[in-house]
């Protein structure tokens, strides 16, 4: 969702590795326990509510929380699917370099996604750019699985026997359902951004509207049904506006 260029993502991931602490989850934590609904104040436990400014900064912070929730959901589900696929007997019926590549790719993803899930944004690194880098680090890891899935789900290329084995195992262990749920949650997240945006604009004092003139004009058209795109599309455009690298120049 909302991809930036690959070279930037690689650089961001390296930065995350230098700045992020990795807590060890307790054995009592289940997958569903860690899924936090969009917009809740507990989405990032390292950031207290009192530390989040009001106004547009709070809107940006809420968008970040929802984005991290979405990424963590995808990382958890894809991690489990990858582990289940690796444990499937079919993945060991062919002995070839190509099959070893399939297994090694998934093995690496299981390790990397577990680390990405454990990443926590340090309390003293909560600026807009810090949040951007942090989320891009998780997103970059997730793309390894999503790319693996897309290439084997492609209808434009003939799969090798090894890729076909992986594809059948992916389908067997819930990859199609995961992909459908990911798309569903992506749309829900985009709609949630619009709801957060609507709440923000409704409470924006008249004296502050000039500072947020462009956003206010978008909101005004949205409330009057004058936009040329639907709610999900508006949410995606707002995401790109509210969640991006902020250059010092």
mmCIF file of C-alpha atoms in Angstrom, residues 7-147:
data_model
loop_
_atom_site.group_PDB
_atom_site.id
_atom_site.type_symbol
_atom_site.label_atom_id
_atom_site.label_comp_id
_atom_site.label_asym_id
_atom_site.label_seq_id
_atom_site.Cartn_x
_atom_site.Cartn_y
_atom_site.Cartn_z
ATOM 1 C CA UNK A 7 16.184 2.806 -3.144
ATOM 2 C CA UNK A 8 14.597 5.144 -0.608
ATOM 3 C CA UNK A 9 13.009 2.212 1.171
ATOM 4 C CA UNK A 10 16.350 0.425 1.487
ATOM 5 C CA UNK A 11 17.910 3.519 3.032
ATOM 6 C CA UNK A 12 15.022 3.919 5.421
ATOM 7 C CA UNK A 13 15.247 0.309 6.545
ATOM 8 C CA UNK A 14 18.928 0.748 7.351
ATOM 9 C CA UNK A 15 18.059 3.788 9.428
ATOM 10 C CA UNK A 16 15.378 1.849 11.288
ATOM 11 C CA UNK A 17 17.903 -0.844 12.192
ATOM 12 C CA UNK A 18 20.044 1.810 13.848
ATOM 13 C CA UNK A 19 17.289 3.616 15.759
ATOM 14 C CA UNK A 20 14.720 0.973 16.733
ATOM 15 C CA UNK A 21 14.616 -1.116 19.888
ATOM 16 C CA UNK A 22 13.328 -4.679 19.576
ATOM 17 C CA UNK A 23 11.346 -5.899 22.617
ATOM 18 C CA UNK A 24 10.747 -9.590 23.169
ATOM 19 C CA UNK A 25 7.022 -10.461 23.075
ATOM 20 C CA UNK A 26 5.717 -12.589 25.921
ATOM 21 C CA UNK A 27 4.423 -16.075 25.292
ATOM 22 C CA UNK A 28 0.972 -15.034 26.526
ATOM 23 C CA UNK A 29 0.502 -12.571 23.666
ATOM 24 C CA UNK A 30 -1.702 -13.920 20.900
ATOM 25 C CA UNK A 31 -2.030 -12.612 17.360
ATOM 26 C CA UNK A 32 -5.518 -11.200 17.971
ATOM 27 C CA UNK A 33 -4.443 -9.551 21.241
ATOM 28 C CA UNK A 34 -1.984 -7.457 19.285
ATOM 29 C CA UNK A 35 -4.456 -6.235 16.659
ATOM 30 C CA UNK A 36 -5.601 -2.767 17.700
ATOM 31 C CA UNK A 37 -8.633 -1.118 16.044
ATOM 32 C CA UNK A 38 -7.985 1.950 13.923
ATOM 33 C CA UNK A 39 -7.823 5.243 15.780
ATOM 34 C CA UNK A 40 -7.291 3.957 19.312
ATOM 35 C CA UNK A 41 -4.865 5.822 21.523
ATOM 36 C CA UNK A 42 -3.024 2.625 22.488
ATOM 37 C CA UNK A 43 -1.796 1.833 18.981
ATOM 38 C CA UNK A 44 1.744 2.939 19.836
ATOM 39 C CA UNK A 45 2.385 2.285 23.510
ATOM 40 C CA UNK A 46 5.691 4.188 23.474
ATOM 41 C CA UNK A 47 3.927 7.466 22.639
ATOM 42 C CA UNK A 48 1.748 9.041 25.320
ATOM 43 C CA UNK A 49 -1.354 10.995 24.311
ATOM 44 C CA UNK A 50 -0.062 14.077 26.097
ATOM 45 C CA UNK A 51 2.949 14.092 23.801
ATOM 46 C CA UNK A 52 0.812 14.329 20.663
ATOM 47 C CA UNK A 53 0.004 17.928 19.648
ATOM 48 C CA UNK A 54 -3.512 19.030 18.789
ATOM 49 C CA UNK A 55 -4.824 19.975 15.362
ATOM 50 C CA UNK A 56 -3.225 18.743 12.172
ATOM 51 C CA UNK A 57 -0.343 17.111 14.090
ATOM 52 C CA UNK A 58 -2.837 14.929 15.932
ATOM 53 C CA UNK A 59 -4.484 14.037 12.629
ATOM 54 C CA UNK A 60 -1.087 13.004 11.236
ATOM 55 C CA UNK A 61 -0.368 10.952 14.360
ATOM 56 C CA UNK A 62 -3.715 9.140 14.098
ATOM 57 C CA UNK A 63 -3.070 8.337 10.446
ATOM 58 C CA UNK A 64 0.314 6.912 11.466
ATOM 59 C CA UNK A 65 -1.292 4.737 14.137
ATOM 60 C CA UNK A 66 -3.789 3.325 11.668
ATOM 61 C CA UNK A 67 -1.052 2.650 9.135
ATOM 62 C CA UNK A 68 1.083 0.782 11.669
ATOM 63 C CA UNK A 69 -1.946 -1.283 12.712
ATOM 64 C CA UNK A 70 -2.522 -2.227 9.081
ATOM 65 C CA UNK A 71 1.124 -3.135 8.472
ATOM 66 C CA UNK A 72 1.338 -5.202 11.665
ATOM 67 C CA UNK A 73 -1.803 -7.119 10.731
ATOM 68 C CA UNK A 74 -0.323 -7.938 7.321
ATOM 69 C CA UNK A 75 3.034 -8.908 8.830
ATOM 70 C CA UNK A 76 1.434 -11.258 11.382
ATOM 71 C CA UNK A 77 -0.788 -13.039 8.907
ATOM 72 C CA UNK A 78 1.869 -13.348 6.203
ATOM 73 C CA UNK A 79 4.417 -14.570 8.764
ATOM 74 C CA UNK A 80 2.061 -17.386 9.795
ATOM 75 C CA UNK A 81 1.268 -18.279 6.201
ATOM 76 C CA UNK A 82 4.975 -18.450 5.348
ATOM 77 C CA UNK A 83 5.628 -20.740 8.334
ATOM 78 C CA UNK A 84 2.726 -23.010 7.366
ATOM 79 C CA UNK A 85 3.896 -23.201 3.767
ATOM 80 C CA UNK A 86 7.416 -24.144 4.868
ATOM 81 C CA UNK A 87 5.979 -26.911 7.051
ATOM 82 C CA UNK A 88 3.905 -28.321 4.176
ATOM 83 C CA UNK A 89 5.326 -31.688 2.984
ATOM 84 C CA UNK A 90 4.978 -30.610 -0.654
ATOM 85 C CA UNK A 91 7.755 -28.051 -0.210
ATOM 86 C CA UNK A 92 10.282 -30.877 0.242
ATOM 87 C CA UNK A 93 9.218 -33.190 -2.583
ATOM 88 C CA UNK A 94 11.413 -31.512 -5.167
ATOM 89 C CA UNK A 95 15.155 -31.277 -4.646
ATOM 90 C CA UNK A 96 16.576 -28.567 -6.862
ATOM 91 C CA UNK A 97 18.261 -25.197 -6.581
ATOM 92 C CA UNK A 98 15.012 -23.543 -7.636
ATOM 93 C CA UNK A 99 13.088 -25.276 -4.848
ATOM 94 C CA UNK A 100 15.784 -24.362 -2.370
ATOM 95 C CA UNK A 101 15.330 -20.748 -3.457
ATOM 96 C CA UNK A 102 11.591 -20.977 -2.728
ATOM 97 C CA UNK A 103 12.246 -22.341 0.758
ATOM 98 C CA UNK A 104 15.081 -19.925 1.520
ATOM 99 C CA UNK A 105 13.002 -16.919 0.463
ATOM 100 C CA UNK A 106 10.177 -17.874 2.810
ATOM 101 C CA UNK A 107 12.565 -18.784 5.633
ATOM 102 C CA UNK A 108 14.193 -15.382 5.400
ATOM 103 C CA UNK A 109 10.785 -13.705 5.382
ATOM 104 C CA UNK A 110 9.699 -15.518 8.539
ATOM 105 C CA UNK A 111 12.788 -14.177 10.318
ATOM 106 C CA UNK A 112 12.582 -10.648 8.893
ATOM 107 C CA UNK A 113 8.849 -10.246 9.498
ATOM 108 C CA UNK A 114 9.220 -11.382 13.105
ATOM 109 C CA UNK A 115 11.841 -8.681 13.610
ATOM 110 C CA UNK A 116 9.692 -6.082 11.829
ATOM 111 C CA UNK A 117 6.747 -6.899 14.086
ATOM 112 C CA UNK A 118 8.905 -6.368 17.160
ATOM 113 C CA UNK A 119 10.055 -2.923 16.070
ATOM 114 C CA UNK A 120 8.835 -0.133 18.357
ATOM 115 C CA UNK A 121 9.200 3.563 17.671
ATOM 116 C CA UNK A 122 11.391 5.104 20.411
ATOM 117 C CA UNK A 123 9.611 7.709 22.524
ATOM 118 C CA UNK A 124 12.152 10.373 21.582
ATOM 119 C CA UNK A 125 11.771 9.655 17.846
ATOM 120 C CA UNK A 126 8.206 10.729 17.161
ATOM 121 C CA UNK A 127 8.588 13.449 14.533
ATOM 122 C CA UNK A 128 6.866 13.260 11.180
ATOM 123 C CA UNK A 129 9.966 12.010 9.407
ATOM 124 C CA UNK A 130 10.727 9.502 12.189
ATOM 125 C CA UNK A 131 7.251 8.022 11.772
ATOM 126 C CA UNK A 132 7.672 7.920 8.016
ATOM 127 C CA UNK A 133 10.994 6.070 8.249
ATOM 128 C CA UNK A 134 9.629 3.669 10.857
ATOM 129 C CA UNK A 135 6.582 2.645 8.825
ATOM 130 C CA UNK A 136 8.603 2.354 5.629
ATOM 131 C CA UNK A 137 10.893 -0.124 7.382
ATOM 132 C CA UNK A 138 7.943 -2.395 8.151
ATOM 133 C CA UNK A 139 6.426 -1.871 4.711
ATOM 134 C CA UNK A 140 9.688 -2.767 2.990
ATOM 135 C CA UNK A 141 9.815 -6.142 4.785
ATOM 136 C CA UNK A 142 6.151 -6.858 4.039
ATOM 137 C CA UNK A 143 6.711 -6.255 0.339
ATOM 138 C CA UNK A 144 9.026 -9.289 0.253
ATOM 139 C CA UNK A 145 6.049 -11.546 0.954
ATOM 140 C CA UNK A 146 3.547 -9.621 -1.136
ATOM 141 C CA UNK A 147 5.940 -9.655 -4.088
#
